[in-house]
Short mmCIF file of C-alpha atoms and ligand atoms in Angstrom, two decimals:
data_model
loop_
_atom_site.label_atom_id
_atom_site.label_comp_id
_atom_site.label_asym_id
_atom_site.label_seq_id
_atom_site.Cartn_x
_atom_site.Cartn_y
_atom_site.Cartn_z
CA MET A 1 0.00 0.00 0.00
CA THR A 2 1.40 3.40 -0.84
CA LEU A 3 1.75 6.32 1.50
CA TRP A 4 -0.85 8.30 -0.41
CA VAL A 5 -3.49 5.66 0.18
CA ARG A 6 -2.74 5.77 3.88
CA LEU A 7 -2.88 9.57 3.96
CA GLN A 8 -6.17 10.54 5.50
CA PRO A 9 -7.64 13.21 3.27
CA ASP A 10 -7.60 16.17 5.57
CA ALA A 11 -10.82 16.65 7.40
CA PHE A 12 -11.23 20.26 6.42
CA GLN A 13 -10.53 20.74 2.74
CA GLY A 14 -8.32 19.88 -0.19
CA PRO A 15 -4.98 21.30 -1.22
CA LYS A 16 -6.34 23.82 -3.68
CA ASP A 17 -5.11 26.98 -2.08
CA VAL A 18 -1.38 26.41 -2.25
CA ARG A 19 0.20 29.26 -4.14
CA LEU A 20 3.86 29.09 -3.19
CA LYS A 21 5.63 26.03 -4.50
CA PRO A 22 9.04 24.64 -3.62
CA ASP A 23 11.57 25.57 -6.29
CA PRO A 24 12.58 22.35 -8.09
CA GLN A 25 15.52 24.21 -9.63
CA ALA A 26 17.13 24.99 -6.28
CA MET A 27 20.61 23.53 -5.86
CA GLY A 28 20.66 22.11 -2.35
CA THR A 29 22.70 24.83 -0.66
CA GLN A 30 22.34 26.29 2.82
CA GLY A 31 21.87 30.04 2.68
CA ARG A 32 22.68 32.65 5.34
CA SER A 33 19.21 32.11 6.82
CA GLY A 34 20.25 28.54 7.65
CA ARG A 35 17.37 27.19 5.61
CA ILE A 36 18.57 24.50 3.25
CA ALA A 37 17.36 25.06 -0.29
CA GLY A 38 17.21 22.20 -2.72
CA PRO A 39 14.93 19.83 -4.56
CA MET A 40 14.97 17.26 -1.76
CA SER A 41 15.65 19.56 1.20
CA LEU A 42 12.91 19.75 3.81
CA THR A 43 11.98 22.50 6.22
CA ILE A 44 9.81 21.56 9.20
CA ALA A 45 7.94 24.26 11.15
CA LEU A 46 7.76 23.63 14.89
CA SER A 47 6.87 25.80 17.87
CA LYS A 48 8.86 26.09 21.08
CA GLY A 49 7.45 24.75 24.32
CA ARG A 50 5.24 21.71 24.56
CA ILE A 51 5.11 20.83 20.89
CA LEU A 52 8.90 20.92 20.64
CA ASP A 53 9.50 19.05 23.92
CA GLU A 54 7.11 16.27 23.01
CA THR A 55 7.90 16.12 19.30
CA LEU A 56 11.70 16.11 19.39
CA PRO A 57 11.89 12.52 20.72
CA LEU A 58 9.71 11.41 17.77
CA PHE A 59 11.97 13.27 15.34
CA ALA A 60 15.03 11.75 17.03
CA ALA A 61 13.53 8.29 16.54
CA ALA A 62 13.09 9.24 12.89
CA GLY A 63 16.81 10.19 12.73
CA ILE A 64 16.37 13.97 12.92
CA VAL A 65 18.14 15.78 15.76
CA PRO A 66 18.72 19.56 15.75
CA VAL A 67 22.41 20.45 15.95
CA GLU A 68 21.66 23.13 18.57
CA ASP A 69 19.13 23.14 21.41
CA PRO A 70 16.11 24.92 19.90
CA GLU A 71 14.90 26.01 23.36
CA SER A 72 18.07 27.95 24.11
CA SER A 73 19.24 28.92 20.63
CA ARG A 74 18.32 32.36 19.29
CA LYS A 75 18.39 30.95 15.78
CA LEU A 76 15.01 30.49 14.14
CA VAL A 77 16.23 28.05 11.50
CA LEU A 78 18.23 25.12 12.80
CA PRO A 79 20.12 22.53 10.77
CA THR A 80 19.72 18.94 11.92
CA SER A 81 21.77 15.76 11.97
CA SER A 82 19.92 14.81 8.81
CA GLY A 83 21.69 16.97 6.23
CA ASN A 84 18.63 17.74 4.11
CA VAL A 85 16.28 18.66 6.97
CA SER A 86 16.11 21.98 8.82
CA LEU A 87 13.77 23.04 11.60
CA MET A 88 12.05 26.40 11.53
CA ILE A 89 10.90 27.71 14.91
CA VAL A 90 7.64 29.65 14.66
CA ARG A 91 4.77 30.61 16.94
CA ALA A 92 2.36 27.68 17.47
CA SER A 93 -0.55 29.39 15.74
CA ASP A 94 1.65 30.34 12.75
CA VAL A 95 2.66 26.74 11.89
CA PRO A 96 -0.30 26.05 9.53
CA THR A 97 0.31 29.33 7.70
CA TYR A 98 4.00 28.57 7.00
CA VAL A 99 3.10 25.12 5.71
CA GLN A 100 0.03 26.24 3.74
CA TRP A 101 2.10 28.79 1.82
CA GLY A 102 5.03 26.44 1.26
CA ALA A 103 7.52 28.43 3.37
CA ALA A 104 7.84 25.19 5.33
CA ASP A 105 7.29 21.77 3.77
CA LEU A 106 5.99 20.15 6.92
CA GLY A 107 4.97 21.26 10.39
CA VAL A 108 3.62 20.07 13.69
CA ALA A 109 0.56 21.77 15.15
CA GLY A 110 -2.15 20.99 17.67
CA LYS A 111 -5.59 19.98 16.41
CA ASP A 112 -6.86 23.13 18.17
CA VAL A 113 -4.61 25.34 16.05
CA LEU A 114 -5.52 23.47 12.86
CA LEU A 115 -9.24 23.78 13.49
CA GLU A 116 -8.91 27.51 14.19
CA HIS A 117 -6.76 27.96 11.08
CA GLY A 118 -9.26 26.02 8.97
CA GLY A 119 -6.76 23.52 7.59
CA LEU A 120 -6.81 25.12 4.14
CA GLY A 121 -3.99 23.81 1.93
CA LEU A 122 -2.74 21.18 4.36
CA TYR A 123 -2.55 17.42 4.38
CA GLN A 124 -2.66 15.85 7.82
CA PRO A 125 -1.14 12.40 7.46
CA VAL A 126 -0.13 11.62 11.05
CA ASP A 127 -1.68 12.07 14.47
CA LEU A 128 1.52 12.18 16.52
CA GLY A 129 -0.40 11.49 19.73
CA VAL A 130 1.65 14.01 21.74
CA ALA A 131 0.73 17.33 23.41
CA ARG A 132 -2.39 15.49 24.50
CA CYS A 133 -5.10 17.53 26.15
CA ARG A 134 -8.78 18.38 25.68
CA MET A 135 -10.80 21.43 24.71
CA SER A 136 -13.33 22.17 27.43
CA VAL A 137 -15.90 24.63 28.70
CA ALA A 138 -15.21 25.88 32.23
CA THR A 139 -16.98 28.21 34.64
CA ARG A 140 -16.47 29.61 38.12
CA ARG A 141 -17.19 27.01 40.79
CA GLY A 142 -20.82 27.50 41.83
CA TYR A 143 -22.00 29.00 38.52
CA ASP A 144 -25.18 27.19 37.45
CA TRP A 145 -24.08 26.20 33.94
CA THR A 146 -26.75 23.51 33.44
CA GLY A 147 -29.50 25.83 34.67
CA SER A 148 -28.29 28.69 32.48
CA VAL A 149 -28.22 26.43 29.42
CA GLN A 150 -31.67 25.01 30.18
CA ARG A 151 -33.16 28.47 30.73
CA GLY A 152 -31.65 29.66 27.47
CA ALA A 153 -29.87 32.43 29.39
CA ARG A 154 -27.66 34.76 27.40
CA ILE A 155 -24.23 33.33 28.20
CA ARG A 156 -20.93 35.11 27.56
CA VAL A 157 -18.02 32.85 26.67
CA ALA A 158 -14.43 34.08 26.43
CA THR A 159 -11.94 32.14 24.35
CA LYS A 160 -8.92 32.16 22.09
CA TYR A 161 -10.64 29.33 20.13
CA VAL A 162 -13.53 31.20 18.56
CA ALA A 163 -14.09 28.83 15.61
CA ILE A 164 -14.17 25.71 17.81
CA ALA A 165 -16.43 27.40 20.37
CA ARG A 166 -18.80 28.73 17.71
CA GLU A 167 -19.11 25.29 16.12
CA HIS A 168 -19.62 23.58 19.48
CA PHE A 169 -22.36 25.87 20.73
CA ALA A 170 -24.07 26.05 17.33
CA ALA A 171 -24.19 22.22 17.24
CA LYS A 172 -25.95 22.34 20.63
CA GLY A 173 -28.37 24.97 19.38
CA MET A 174 -27.09 27.47 21.94
CA HIS A 175 -26.77 31.18 21.30
CA VAL A 176 -23.76 32.53 23.18
CA ASP A 177 -21.86 35.80 23.02
CA LEU A 178 -18.26 34.91 22.15
CA ILE A 179 -15.50 37.21 23.40
CA LYS A 180 -12.12 36.77 21.73
CA LEU A 181 -9.09 36.70 24.04
CA TYR A 182 -5.44 35.93 23.26
CA GLY A 183 -4.40 34.36 26.57
CA SER A 184 -5.11 33.84 30.29
CA MET A 185 -8.71 32.89 29.58
CA GLU A 186 -9.09 31.86 33.24
CA LEU A 187 -9.26 35.54 34.20
CA ALA A 188 -12.46 36.12 32.25
CA PRO A 189 -14.92 34.42 34.65
CA LEU A 190 -12.99 35.69 37.67
CA SER A 191 -13.16 39.30 36.52
CA GLY A 192 -16.78 39.18 35.34
CA LEU A 193 -15.81 39.55 31.69
CA ALA A 194 -17.53 36.25 30.85
CA ASP A 195 -19.63 33.49 32.40
CA ALA A 196 -17.56 30.71 30.88
CA ILE A 197 -14.39 30.01 28.93
CA VAL A 198 -13.42 27.55 26.23
CA ASP A 199 -9.81 26.52 26.79
CA LEU A 200 -7.39 23.62 26.79
CA VAL A 201 -7.25 21.40 29.87
CA SER A 202 -4.68 18.77 30.63
CA THR A 203 -4.01 18.13 34.32
CA GLY A 204 -6.79 20.51 35.38
CA ASN A 205 -4.34 22.30 37.67
CA THR A 206 -4.81 25.71 36.05
CA LEU A 207 -8.59 25.54 36.43
CA LYS A 208 -8.26 24.35 40.03
CA ALA A 209 -5.80 27.09 40.93
CA ASN A 210 -8.31 29.67 39.73
CA ASP A 211 -11.38 28.08 41.31
CA LEU A 212 -12.85 27.10 37.97
CA VAL A 213 -14.53 23.81 37.03
CA GLU A 214 -14.85 21.95 33.75
CA VAL A 215 -18.53 21.75 32.77
CA GLU A 216 -18.27 20.27 29.25
CA THR A 217 -15.60 18.51 27.23
CA ILE A 218 -15.66 19.54 23.59
CA MET A 219 -12.98 17.32 22.05
CA ALA A 220 -9.67 15.53 22.56
CA ILE A 221 -6.62 17.37 21.20
CA THR A 222 -3.26 16.03 20.01
CA ALA A 223 -0.45 17.35 17.83
CA ARG A 224 -0.59 16.51 14.11
CA LEU A 225 2.00 16.40 11.37
CA VAL A 226 0.91 18.63 8.50
CA VAL A 227 2.35 18.61 5.00
CA ASN A 228 2.25 21.09 2.14
CA PRO A 229 0.59 19.33 -0.82
CA ALA A 230 3.07 20.73 -3.36
CA ALA A 231 5.99 19.46 -1.24
CA LEU A 232 4.25 16.11 -1.01
CA LYS A 233 4.19 15.94 -4.79
CA LEU A 234 7.54 17.51 -5.71
CA LYS A 235 9.61 16.16 -2.80
CA ARG A 236 7.91 12.80 -2.44
CA ASP A 237 11.22 10.90 -2.16
CA ALA A 238 12.20 12.97 0.88
CA VAL A 239 8.74 13.42 2.42
CA LYS A 240 7.55 9.81 2.24
CA PRO A 241 10.34 8.23 4.32
CA LEU A 242 9.99 11.00 6.90
CA VAL A 243 6.21 10.57 7.18
CA ASP A 244 6.68 6.80 7.45
CA ALA A 245 9.37 7.16 10.11
CA LEU A 246 7.27 9.60 12.15
CA THR A 247 4.22 7.33 11.85
CA ALA A 248 6.31 4.44 13.21
CA ALA A 249 7.81 6.62 15.99
CA ALA A 250 4.35 7.84 17.06
CA ALA A 251 3.03 4.26 17.09
CA ALA A 252 6.00 3.06 19.16
CA SER A 253 5.57 5.94 21.59
CA ARG A 254 1.85 5.12 21.99
CA ALA A 255 2.63 1.45 22.54
CA ALA A 256 5.21 2.32 25.21
CA ALA A 257 2.86 4.71 27.05
P1 ATP B 301 0.56 30.84 20.54
O1 ATP B 301 1.82 31.46 21.05
O2 ATP B 301 0.55 30.68 19.05
O3 ATP B 301 -0.70 31.50 21.08
P2 ATP B 301 0.38 28.78 22.59
O4 ATP B 301 0.83 29.74 23.63
O5 ATP B 301 -1.04 28.25 22.71
O6 ATP B 301 0.56 29.36 21.11
P3 ATP B 301 1.62 26.43 23.57
O7 ATP B 301 1.06 26.77 24.92
O8 ATP B 301 3.06 26.04 23.44
O9 ATP B 301 1.38 27.58 22.53
O10 ATP B 301 0.72 25.26 23.02
C1 ATP B 301 1.04 24.64 21.79
C2 ATP B 301 0.08 23.49 21.59
O11 ATP B 301 0.24 22.54 22.63
C3 ATP B 301 -1.40 23.88 21.62
O12 ATP B 301 -1.83 24.31 20.34
C4 ATP B 301 -2.07 22.60 22.06
O13 ATP B 301 -2.29 21.75 20.94
C5 ATP B 301 -1.02 21.98 22.97
N1 ATP B 301 -1.27 22.30 24.40
C6 ATP B 301 -1.56 23.51 24.93
N2 ATP B 301 -1.74 23.43 26.26
C7 ATP B 301 -1.56 22.15 26.58
C8 ATP B 301 -1.59 21.42 27.81
N3 ATP B 301 -1.86 22.01 28.94
N4 ATP B 301 -1.29 20.12 27.77
C9 ATP B 301 -1.00 19.50 26.61
N5 ATP B 301 -0.98 20.13 25.41
C10 ATP B 301 -1.25 21.43 25.40
C1 PRP B 302 -2.66 25.84 28.54
C2 PRP B 302 -4.13 26.20 28.66
C3 PRP B 302 -4.37 26.18 30.13
C4 PRP B 302 -3.37 25.15 30.63
C5 PRP B 302 -4.07 23.91 30.99
O1 PRP B 302 -1.93 26.99 28.83
O2 PRP B 302 -4.41 27.44 28.06
O3 PRP B 302 -4.14 27.44 30.73
O4 PRP B 302 -2.46 24.86 29.54
O5 PRP B 302 -3.19 22.90 31.43
P1 PRP B 302 -3.46 22.15 32.82
O6 PRP B 302 -4.87 21.62 32.77
O7 PRP B 302 -2.44 21.05 32.82
O8 PRP B 302 -3.27 23.13 33.92
P2 PRP B 302 -0.36 27.03 28.65
O9 PRP B 302 0.31 26.39 29.80
O10 PRP B 302 0.00 26.48 27.30
O11 PRP B 302 -0.08 28.55 28.68
P3 PRP B 302 -0.60 29.67 27.65
O12 PRP B 302 -1.61 30.42 28.47
O13 PRP B 302 0.65 30.42 27.34
O14 PRP B 302 -1.20 29.03 26.44
#
C-alpha cells in the first residue's frame, strides 16, 4: 500500500489553495538564513514549548536531531543531523500558515490550532499522539451552567478558540456571546468579563488554581504532522520516508505509554 493511500484526506478541505511552491531548480545549498534550499531539502515548522518538547523525541527516533538546542538557541532556523532537513521555529498558531504557503514543507501543530486555522492547503497524514489535552468549557465554581443552558440564558463565553467554540455551541443549538481573548482565559470568569471560557485542559491544575470547574468537554486534542501538498508531490522521495518514520515513531511511543 502506498503512502498516499494511507494519507487521511484532511478533514477540512483539499490542497487547492497552495500558491507558493518549492523551487525544483534549487541547488541544495544552505543560505545565510540557515534554511537548506534544494529539490529534496525539507523545512519543518515547529513551535517552542510543549510541541517541541514532546515532538523532538519522535523526530530523534526518525533520525532527525537539531544540531543546537532549539529552546536555548536564538536561531530560528536550525540545521539537523539529517543533512537535508532543517527546523524552523515559529509561533504555534503560525505553523499552519507557514506550511500552507510552502515556506515550510511540513509542520507540527495541535488539532486546536488546525481547526482555528481552517486547515486550508494542508494534508494531515499523522496524528503524533503528543501534546495530548482536551478542549473544554469551564466556569467559576458554583456557577449554574446547566440551569443557564436550560433556561436559554444569554451566556458570555471568552476564548482564544472562537471557531471551535462557535461550532460547538451552534451544534448544541445554543446562542452565546463569544468574546475573543489571546491568553489567560481563566481571568475572564474571575473578573466578570464572561460566564464561561473555552480553553485547553490537561491536568486541570490551572482551572483548580483559579477556582474554575470543567462543565463540558468539547474534544480531545493532540499534535498533528501537516504537510504542504506541493511538497508532497515535488519532494515525495524525501517526504515519504519522513512521514513513514514519524508514523512508526508515534506508534511506538503510543505502545510504550
Ligand atoms: P501561541 O503562542 O501561538 O498563542 P500557545 O501559547 O497556545 O501558542 P503552547 O502553549 O506552546 O502555545 O501550546 C502549543 C500546543 O500545545 C497547543 O496548540 C495545544 O495543541 C497543545 N497544548 C496547549 N496546552 C496544553 C496542555 N496544557 N497540555 C497538553 N498540550 C497542550
Ligand atoms: C494551557 C491552557 C491552560 C493550561 C491547561 O496553557 O491554556 O491554561 O495549559 O493545562 P493544565 O490543565 O495542565 O493546567 P499554557 O500552559 O500552554 O499557557 P498559555 O496560556 O501560554 O497558552
